Amino acid sequence: MKKTIISPSVLACDFARAGAEVEKVYDAGAEYLHLDVMDGVFVPNISFGPDFIRSIRPCTGAVFDTHLMITEPMRFIDAFAPYSDIITVHYEACADFAATLNTIRAHGRKAGAVIKPATPVSVLEPFLPLVDMILIMSVEPGFGGQSFIPSSLGKISEARELADRNGFDAIDIEVDGGINVKNVGEVIRAGANVIVAGSAVFRAADPAEAVKMLKQS
Ligand code: DX5
Ligand code: ZN
């Protein structure tokens, strides 16, 4: 079984204190930092862009896990690559998904493939050779603080099996949306090894303690 990694989503933090907040969760053992980029077109919300990510990059040693919820992300790979270790793009947002994944890899970054709750896992099969991580959305993308959609558990298992069956056991399975100390155990048992948590970390009274609790669970 792969090691479990916690990826706190900056979307839920206090932006005025972002540098200190991300440092705190990294020191508490969260190895990744999840960066939710929204364009108000692919999703009905706007978050932040590459300048924000660049400004917090020196505050933490975390792996920068950038989740692009933008239409035709190909247009912005150049802008995000310098400040990201992993760039994850939506299957639903790309005219040429393979070309987009290849562009991320051509920048020397890891490529993630993400699907919305209504998109079947099977669409990803042709792209497995181009992917380092599969992200299963367990809420509709756009907002933090939503409830975990229970049918996501089946999709997590399916994604793990799809990768293993095709000989891509190195692929990581990430899950994003509505994860907390109560449900993180079943998400991991279903086959996920990278856990995004926004509200459960940054809206907790003590974010560092919240990271530790998630890791223990
Ligand atoms: C939703 C984002 C998530 C979100 C997770 O569009 O992709 O990363 O911030 O937040 P919580 O953990 O609060 O559901
Ligand atoms: Zn996300």
XYZ file of N, CA and C and ligand atoms in Angstrom:
666
model
N 0.834 -1.208 0.000
C 0.000 0.000 0.000
C 0.869 1.258 0.000
N 0.444 2.270 -0.773
C 1.220 3.512 -0.848
C 1.066 4.315 0.438
N 2.067 5.127 0.689
C 2.040 6.019 1.842
C 0.943 7.084 1.639
N 0.221 7.414 2.692
C -0.819 8.442 2.582
C -0.214 9.834 2.735
N -0.610 10.720 1.820
C -0.117 12.106 1.841
C -1.303 13.043 2.025
N -1.137 14.037 2.890
C -2.193 15.036 3.082
C -1.839 16.285 2.267
N -2.841 16.777 1.517
C -2.654 17.953 0.668
C -3.685 19.021 1.067
N -3.351 19.870 2.042
C -4.320 20.883 2.478
C -4.611 21.883 1.357
N -5.896 22.210 1.190
C -6.277 23.160 0.138
C -6.271 24.589 0.672
N -5.397 25.387 0.080
C -5.216 26.792 0.456
C -6.506 27.607 0.311
N -7.424 27.107 -0.539
C -8.679 27.806 -0.776
C -9.396 28.148 0.533
N -9.233 27.278 1.536
C -9.954 27.466 2.795
C -9.182 28.308 3.811
N -7.959 28.745 3.455
C -7.193 29.476 4.473
C -7.514 30.973 4.435
N -7.026 31.676 5.424
C -7.173 33.129 5.485
C -6.101 33.711 4.550
N -6.532 34.236 3.384
C -5.569 34.681 2.368
C -4.630 35.771 2.903
N -5.095 36.546 3.844
C -4.255 37.618 4.388
C -3.080 37.052 5.191
N -3.219 35.794 5.613
C -2.162 35.169 6.417
C -1.665 33.889 5.754
N -1.804 33.829 4.442
C -1.544 32.575 3.724
C -0.132 32.023 3.964
N 0.867 32.905 3.939
C 2.246 32.434 4.104
C 2.443 31.678 5.408
N 1.974 32.267 6.504
C 2.132 31.639 7.818
C 1.311 30.354 7.917
N 0.108 30.371 7.316
C -0.775 29.197 7.402
C -0.166 27.992 6.679
N 0.402 28.237 5.500
C 0.940 27.098 4.743
C 2.213 26.552 5.403
N 2.943 27.433 6.035
C 4.142 26.998 6.749
C 3.759 26.073 7.913
N 2.697 26.480 8.610
C 2.214 25.735 9.770
C 1.803 24.307 9.400
N 1.043 24.156 8.312
C 0.552 22.809 7.974
C 1.662 21.926 7.429
N 2.636 22.550 6.779
C 3.797 21.774 6.300
C 4.594 21.250 7.499
N 4.817 22.118 8.466
C 5.559 21.706 9.664
C 4.811 20.613 10.428
N 3.481 20.589 10.302
C 2.682 19.575 11.003
C 2.671 18.235 10.265
N 3.274 18.194 9.075
C 3.386 16.904 8.379
C 2.598 16.771 7.085
N 2.017 17.870 6.599
C 1.321 17.807 5.308
C 2.370 18.009 4.212
N 2.631 16.949 3.472
C 3.743 17.022 2.507
C 3.411 17.769 1.218
N 2.099 17.831 0.886
C 1.677 18.549 -0.317
C 0.898 19.802 0.092
N 0.757 20.711 -0.881
C -0.127 21.855 -0.702
C -1.000 21.919 -1.959
N -2.327 21.916 -1.773
C -3.266 21.870 -2.891
C -3.687 23.290 -3.256
N -3.552 23.637 -4.537
C -3.813 25.000 -4.995
C -4.940 24.979 -6.015
N -6.099 25.454 -5.614
C -7.300 25.397 -6.437
C -7.450 26.664 -7.273
N -7.219 26.514 -8.565
C -7.303 27.661 -9.470
C -8.638 27.600 -10.228
N -9.429 28.676 -10.105
C -10.777 28.701 -10.704
C -10.942 29.946 -11.556
N -11.588 29.772 -12.719
C -11.655 30.872 -13.695
C -13.037 31.510 -13.832
N -14.011 31.037 -13.057
C -15.356 31.604 -13.184
C -16.074 31.180 -14.459
N -15.463 30.290 -15.248
C -16.083 29.812 -16.491
C -16.277 28.291 -16.392
N -15.190 27.573 -16.166
C -15.298 26.117 -15.995
C -16.058 25.795 -14.715
N -15.871 26.643 -13.706
C -16.615 26.509 -12.445
C -17.184 27.886 -12.077
N -18.273 27.914 -11.320
C -18.910 29.209 -11.013
C -18.265 29.934 -9.831
N -16.956 30.050 -9.860
C -16.239 30.736 -8.787
C -14.870 31.149 -9.322
N -14.287 32.172 -8.709
C -12.949 32.643 -9.088
C -12.081 32.576 -7.839
N -10.872 32.050 -7.968
C -10.028 31.955 -6.759
C -8.779 32.817 -6.918
N -7.697 32.240 -7.405
C -6.430 32.975 -7.527
C -5.664 32.419 -8.720
N -4.607 33.125 -9.073
C -3.812 32.727 -10.231
C -2.350 32.497 -9.873
N -1.494 32.456 -10.871
C -0.087 32.098 -10.655
C 0.676 33.059 -9.734
N 0.306 34.344 -9.712
C 1.048 35.292 -8.864
C 0.886 34.969 -7.380
N -0.305 34.554 -7.014
C -0.544 34.164 -5.619
C 0.306 32.936 -5.276
N 0.320 31.967 -6.169
C 1.078 30.732 -5.920
C 2.564 31.055 -5.807
N 3.046 31.912 -6.702
C 4.464 32.317 -6.653
C 4.792 32.967 -5.305
N 3.866 33.775 -4.798
C 4.173 34.515 -3.572
C 4.222 33.621 -2.338
N 3.486 32.505 -2.345
C 3.543 31.633 -1.156
C 4.570 30.503 -1.305
N 5.099 30.365 -2.508
C 6.043 29.258 -2.753
C 7.230 29.255 -1.765
N 7.833 30.401 -1.461
C 8.986 30.356 -0.546
C 8.622 30.097 0.912
N 7.331 30.075 1.233
C 6.918 29.945 2.643
C 6.900 28.499 3.121
N 7.061 27.545 2.223
C 6.894 26.134 2.587
C 7.747 25.238 1.693
N 8.109 24.092 2.228
C 8.854 23.113 1.430
C 7.929 22.097 0.783
N 6.610 22.322 0.854
C 5.640 21.338 0.354
C 5.726 21.160 -1.164
N 5.256 20.003 -1.613
C 5.065 19.733 -3.037
C 3.833 20.537 -3.472
N 3.989 21.371 -4.491
C 2.862 22.208 -4.934
C 2.001 21.445 -5.932
N 0.777 21.198 -5.493
C -0.200 20.330 -6.165
C -1.298 21.250 -6.732
N -1.095 21.692 -7.970
C -1.979 22.706 -8.557
C -3.131 22.061 -9.327
N -4.349 22.395 -8.931
C -5.575 21.848 -9.526
C -6.219 22.944 -10.364
N -6.107 22.809 -11.685
C -6.619 23.858 -12.573
C -8.083 23.594 -12.945
N -8.970 24.391 -12.380
C -10.399 24.319 -12.750
C -10.669 25.457 -13.720
N -10.040 25.366 -14.891
C -10.141 26.433 -15.883
C -10.367 25.814 -17.263
N -11.061 26.550 -18.099
C -11.328 26.091 -19.466
C -10.045 26.171 -20.289
N -9.778 25.126 -21.027
C -8.560 25.026 -21.862
C -7.278 25.390 -21.065
N -6.970 24.592 -20.069
C -5.795 24.865 -19.227
C -4.486 24.907 -20.020
N -4.488 24.320 -21.201
C -3.296 24.351 -22.064
C -2.739 25.774 -22.185
N -3.634 26.763 -22.207
C -3.228 28.161 -22.387
C -2.375 28.681 -21.230
N -2.458 28.003 -20.078
C -1.803 28.547 -18.887
C -0.759 27.617 -18.259
N -0.403 26.537 -18.951
C 0.603 25.623 -18.375
C 1.929 26.372 -18.173
N 2.298 27.191 -19.137
C 3.533 27.991 -19.030
C 3.527 28.865 -17.770
N 2.367 29.405 -17.445
C 2.252 30.337 -16.316
C 2.340 29.615 -14.970
N 1.811 28.393 -14.902
C 1.775 27.688 -13.618
C 2.971 26.766 -13.390
N 3.600 26.309 -14.462
C 4.678 25.314 -14.321
C 5.825 25.772 -13.404
N 6.251 27.045 -13.461
C 7.395 27.426 -12.615
C 7.129 27.296 -11.125
N 5.872 27.313 -10.718
C 5.541 27.299 -9.277
C 4.761 26.052 -8.878
N 4.768 25.020 -9.721
C 4.000 23.811 -9.425
C 4.885 22.588 -9.605
N 4.652 21.578 -8.772
C 5.333 20.292 -8.961
C 4.433 19.323 -9.713
N 3.133 19.432 -9.418
C 2.135 18.604 -10.098
C 1.082 19.567 -10.647
N 0.688 19.370 -11.884
C -0.407 20.180 -12.440
C -1.506 19.212 -12.881
N -2.695 19.426 -12.323
C -3.811 18.531 -12.599
C -4.868 19.258 -13.417
N -5.267 18.620 -14.517
C -6.208 19.263 -15.445
C -7.461 18.401 -15.612
N -8.582 19.085 -15.843
C -9.865 18.396 -15.995
C -10.041 17.816 -17.393
N -10.417 16.548 -17.425
C -10.782 15.878 -18.682
C -11.855 16.688 -19.402
N -12.806 17.229 -18.628
C -13.968 17.916 -19.219
C -13.606 19.294 -19.779
N -12.411 19.823 -19.436
C -12.071 21.208 -19.787
C -11.154 21.320 -21.002
N -10.740 20.156 -21.537
C -9.694 20.171 -22.577
C -10.214 19.665 -23.922
N -9.911 20.387 -24.985
C -10.244 19.905 -26.326
C -9.321 18.744 -26.687
N -8.054 18.836 -26.295
C -7.091 17.761 -26.558
C -6.391 17.417 -25.242
N -6.975 16.423 -24.559
C -6.510 16.089 -23.206
C -5.075 15.547 -23.243
N -4.800 14.676 -24.225
C -3.453 14.086 -24.315
C -2.403 15.176 -24.523
N -2.701 16.128 -25.395
C -1.738 17.205 -25.672
C -1.508 18.050 -24.428
N -2.559 18.257 -23.652
C -2.426 19.066 -22.434
C -1.541 18.343 -21.417
N -1.776 17.043 -21.233
C -0.955 16.255 -20.296
C 0.502 16.222 -20.768
N 0.681 16.073 -22.071
C 2.044 16.059 -22.632
C 2.757 17.389 -22.424
N 2.006 18.477 -22.515
C 2.612 19.808 -22.314
C 3.093 19.957 -20.878
N 2.308 19.463 -19.927
C 2.717 19.524 -18.510
C 4.027 18.753 -18.328
N 4.069 17.554 -18.912
C 5.278 16.722 -18.774
C 6.470 17.335 -19.497
N 6.209 18.013 -20.595
C 7.298 18.660 -21.344
C 7.938 19.776 -20.510
N 7.178 20.297 -19.548
C 7.728 21.308 -18.628
C 8.444 20.665 -17.441
N 8.542 19.340 -17.452
C 9.219 18.642 -16.362
C 8.375 18.540 -15.101
N 7.060 18.677 -15.244
C 6.166 18.600 -14.095
C 5.360 17.299 -14.162
N 4.867 16.863 -12.999
C 3.995 15.686 -12.991
C 2.616 16.085 -13.480
N 1.964 15.181 -14.203
C 0.658 15.489 -14.780
C -0.441 14.718 -14.058
N -1.474 15.450 -13.662
C -2.632 14.833 -13.028
C -3.846 14.944 -13.937
N -4.701 13.911 -13.883
C -5.939 13.902 -14.664
C -7.101 13.864 -13.690
N -8.005 14.826 -13.808
C -9.118 14.889 -12.850
C -10.458 14.795 -13.565
N -11.400 14.109 -12.910
C -12.769 14.003 -13.439
C -13.778 14.484 -12.393
N -14.843 15.103 -12.919
C -15.939 15.583 -12.074
C -16.783 14.384 -11.613
N -17.657 14.589 -10.626
C -18.442 13.464 -10.094
C -19.247 12.693 -11.152
N -19.739 13.360 -12.196
C -20.581 12.658 -13.174
C -19.785 11.985 -14.298
N -18.481 12.182 -14.319
C -17.667 11.615 -15.411
C -17.153 10.232 -15.012
N -17.379 9.220 -15.859
C -16.925 7.871 -15.491
C -15.405 7.726 -15.534
N -14.901 6.879 -14.643
C -13.458 6.636 -14.541
C -12.900 6.091 -15.860
N -13.724 5.324 -16.570
C -13.261 4.651 -17.795
C -12.729 5.614 -18.861
N -13.169 6.881 -18.854
C -12.685 7.829 -19.871
C -11.166 8.025 -19.774
N -10.603 7.714 -18.595
C -9.173 7.984 -18.392
C -8.260 6.893 -18.947
N -8.844 5.734 -19.280
C -8.015 4.589 -19.680
C -7.005 4.922 -20.790
N -7.418 5.599 -21.867
C -6.441 5.859 -22.935
C -5.286 6.774 -22.513
N -5.456 7.499 -21.422
C -4.466 8.514 -21.034
C -3.498 8.042 -19.944
N -3.695 6.799 -19.455
C -2.881 6.322 -18.331
C -1.368 6.473 -18.547
N -0.858 6.220 -19.762
C 0.598 6.370 -19.941
C 1.103 7.807 -19.777
N 0.191 8.770 -19.801
C 0.590 10.187 -19.728
C 0.366 10.794 -18.350
N -0.067 9.953 -17.390
C -0.571 10.473 -16.129
C 0.257 9.982 -14.935
N 0.567 10.898 -14.010
C 1.243 10.517 -12.761
C 0.249 10.379 -11.621
N -0.870 11.070 -11.742
C -1.862 11.060 -10.660
C -3.268 11.161 -11.263
N -4.195 10.405 -10.685
C -5.615 10.552 -11.040
C -6.291 11.223 -9.862
N -7.065 12.268 -10.136
C -7.809 12.952 -9.067
C -9.299 12.695 -9.265
N -9.905 12.120 -8.245
C -11.355 11.884 -8.255
C -12.003 13.008 -7.445
N -12.841 13.806 -8.105
C -13.575 14.857 -7.390
C -14.710 14.206 -6.613
N -14.759 14.483 -5.314
C -15.811 13.919 -4.473
C -16.841 14.981 -4.080
N -16.756 16.141 -4.748
C -17.812 17.182 -4.717
C -17.805 17.797 -6.118
N -18.844 18.584 -6.436
C -18.790 19.342 -7.695
C -17.722 20.420 -7.527
N -16.793 20.527 -8.472
C -15.751 21.535 -8.302
C -16.323 22.951 -8.280
N -15.681 23.812 -7.515
C -16.095 25.217 -7.472
C -16.035 25.831 -6.090
N -16.333 25.031 -5.074
C -16.396 25.601 -3.725
C -15.867 24.619 -2.690
N -15.215 25.157 -1.679
C -14.842 24.355 -0.533
C -16.038 24.201 0.388
N -15.914 23.347 1.381
C -16.939 23.222 2.414
C -18.176 22.438 2.033
N -18.146 21.671 0.932
C -19.308 20.857 0.547
C -19.199 19.457 1.165
N -20.308 18.692 1.064
C -20.311 17.338 1.626
C -19.793 16.318 0.622
N -19.045 15.367 1.113
C -18.503 14.256 0.328
C -19.638 13.477 -0.343
N -19.507 13.226 -1.638
C -20.513 12.437 -2.372
C -20.154 10.953 -2.206
N -21.027 10.163 -1.522
C -20.652 8.785 -1.170
C -20.277 7.895 -2.364
N -20.893 8.134 -3.531
C -20.573 7.279 -4.691
C -19.134 7.468 -5.177
N -18.443 8.471 -4.633
C -17.035 8.668 -5.011
C -16.173 7.493 -4.548
N -16.599 6.810 -3.476
C -15.787 5.697 -2.963
C -15.602 4.619 -4.027
N -16.693 4.311 -4.738
C -16.623 3.310 -5.808
C -15.694 3.775 -6.923
N -15.725 5.067 -7.219
C -14.871 5.599 -8.295
C -13.389 5.549 -7.905
N -13.111 5.746 -6.615
C -11.717 5.672 -6.140
C -11.187 4.251 -6.371
N -11.982 3.254 -5.957
C -11.563 1.852 -6.138
C -11.382 1.541 -7.616
N -12.327 2.027 -8.420
C -12.252 1.782 -9.868
C -10.976 2.368 -10.468
N -10.642 3.582 -10.036
C -9.446 4.244 -10.567
C -8.192 3.472 -10.171
N -8.136 3.034 -8.909
C -6.973 2.249 -8.439
C -6.842 0.968 -9.268
N -7.994 0.277 -9.463
C -7.981 -0.983 -10.227
C -7.601 -0.747 -11.680
N -8.131 0.319 -12.266
C -7.838 0.625 -13.674
C -6.336 0.815 -13.869
N -5.731 1.579 -12.965
C -4.288 1.835 -13.079
C -3.505 0.530 -12.884
N -3.831 -0.233 -11.847
C -3.087 -1.463 -11.550
C -3.234 -2.489 -12.677
N -4.469 -2.650 -13.159
C -4.750 -3.637 -14.209
C -3.949 -3.354 -15.475
N -3.675 -2.085 -15.727
C -2.951 -1.707 -16.941
C -1.447 -1.567 -16.711
N -1.008 -1.951 -15.511
C 0.433 -1.920 -15.226
C 0.953 -0.571 -14.788
N 0.042 0.318 -14.384
C 0.477 1.652 -13.942
C 0.302 1.805 -12.434
N 0.915 0.892 -11.692
C 0.723 0.951 -10.239
C 1.444 2.134 -9.602
N 2.306 2.811 -10.353
C 2.963 4.012 -9.800
C 2.015 5.217 -9.746
N 0.913 5.153 -10.483
C -0.027 6.287 -10.490
C -0.616 6.475 -9.090
N -0.626 7.722 -8.635
C -1.255 8.059 -7.356
C -2.744 8.326 -7.568
N -3.535 8.032 -6.551
C -4.964 8.356 -6.597
C -5.235 9.406 -5.519
N -5.654 10.584 -6.001
C -5.966 11.697 -5.100
C -7.484 11.873 -5.038
N -7.966 12.324 -3.894
C -9.400 12.581 -3.733
C -9.571 13.982 -3.165
N -10.595 14.688 -3.680
C -10.741 16.115 -3.367
C -12.208 16.478 -3.147
N -12.510 16.905 -1.915
C -13.832 17.442 -1.625
C -14.528 16.762 -0.466
N -14.785 17.513 0.592
C -15.602 17.007 1.698
C -14.917 15.971 2.572
N -13.593 15.950 2.577
C -12.901 14.944 3.393
C -12.590 15.516 4.780
N -12.833 14.678 5.791
C -12.603 15.087 7.187
C -12.150 13.864 7.992
N -11.936 14.058 9.278
C -11.432 12.932 10.099
C -12.396 11.750 10.130
N -13.687 12.020 9.924
C -14.677 10.935 10.000
C -14.634 10.026 8.765
N -14.429 10.613 7.586
C -14.509 9.762 6.380
C -13.158 9.462 5.738
N -12.076 10.038 6.250
C -10.776 9.834 5.590
C -10.364 8.350 5.583
N -10.741 7.612 6.612
C -10.387 6.190 6.691
C -10.954 5.403 5.524
N -12.244 5.619 5.232
C -12.835 4.833 4.136
C -12.318 5.278 2.765
N -11.952 6.544 2.660
C -11.382 7.046 1.400
C -10.033 6.343 1.140
N -9.252 6.186 2.181
C -7.950 5.513 2.042
C -8.161 4.018 1.771
N -9.084 3.409 2.502
C -9.360 1.979 2.275
C -9.852 1.719 0.865
N -10.560 2.685 0.269
C -11.049 2.519 -1.108
C -9.898 2.552 -2.113
N -8.756 3.126 -1.713
C -7.605 3.096 -2.624
C -6.923 4.431 -2.856
N -7.361 5.480 -2.157
C -6.729 6.798 -2.346
C -5.459 6.891 -1.512
N -4.455 7.604 -2.035
C -3.242 7.823 -1.227
C -2.849 9.293 -1.120
N -3.534 10.185 -1.852
C -3.301 11.620 -1.674
C -4.654 12.253 -1.308
N -4.694 12.857 -0.134
C -5.945 13.317 0.443
C -5.964 14.842 0.501
N -6.892 15.450 -0.252
C -7.056 16.905 -0.184
C -8.011 17.224 0.967
N -7.676 18.233 1.747
C -8.588 18.665 2.807
C -8.457 20.177 2.954
N -9.563 20.871 2.708
C -9.581 22.327 2.819
C -10.135 22.759 4.164
N -11.462 22.724 4.280
C -12.124 23.150 5.517
C -11.648 22.367 6.723
N -11.472 21.046 6.546
C -11.100 20.199 7.690
C -9.758 20.616 8.281
N -8.933 21.288 7.487
C -7.634 21.750 8.000
C -7.700 23.226 8.382
N -7.980 24.092 7.391
C -7.830 25.529 7.641
C -9.000 26.165 8.401
N -10.129 25.480 8.475
C -11.242 26.020 9.272
C -11.264 25.387 10.661
N -10.299 24.508 10.927
C -10.208 23.914 12.268
C -9.606 24.947 13.219
N -9.883 24.795 14.508
C -9.348 25.730 15.500
C -7.820 25.712 15.445
N -7.260 24.522 15.233
C -5.806 24.379 15.160
C -5.451 23.561 13.903
N -5.113 24.251 12.791
C -4.826 23.555 11.528
C -3.707 22.508 11.643
N -2.691 22.791 12.445
C -1.587 21.834 12.580
C -2.091 20.550 13.240
N -2.916 20.703 14.258
C -3.498 19.557 14.951
C -4.413 18.778 13.980
N -5.147 19.515 13.152
C -6.061 18.878 12.187
C -5.285 17.999 11.203
N -4.130 18.468 10.765
C -3.297 17.654 9.861
C -2.865 16.377 10.573
N -2.456 16.500 11.812
C -2.016 15.327 12.582
C -3.154 14.319 12.771
N -4.349 14.844 13.050
C -5.532 13.975 13.234
C -5.847 13.235 11.946
N -5.792 13.945 10.810
C -6.086 13.297 9.522
C -5.060 12.192 9.248
N -3.806 12.453 9.559
C -2.769 11.458 9.323
C -2.987 10.220 10.195
N -3.394 10.454 11.444
C -3.632 9.322 12.354
C -4.848 8.511 11.925
N -5.870 9.201 11.427
C -7.096 8.490 11.047
C -6.831 7.590 9.862
C -13.343 22.288 -4.875
C -11.845 22.240 -4.650
C -11.427 21.563 -3.395
C -11.903 22.207 -2.141
C -11.805 21.222 -1.021
O -13.572 22.812 -6.126
O -11.227 21.543 -5.710
O -10.020 21.391 -3.349
O -11.178 23.355 -1.810
O -12.326 21.827 0.109
P -13.062 20.997 1.244
O -12.039 20.063 1.815
O -13.516 22.049 2.177
O -14.186 20.245 0.589
Zn -9.032 20.933 -5.632
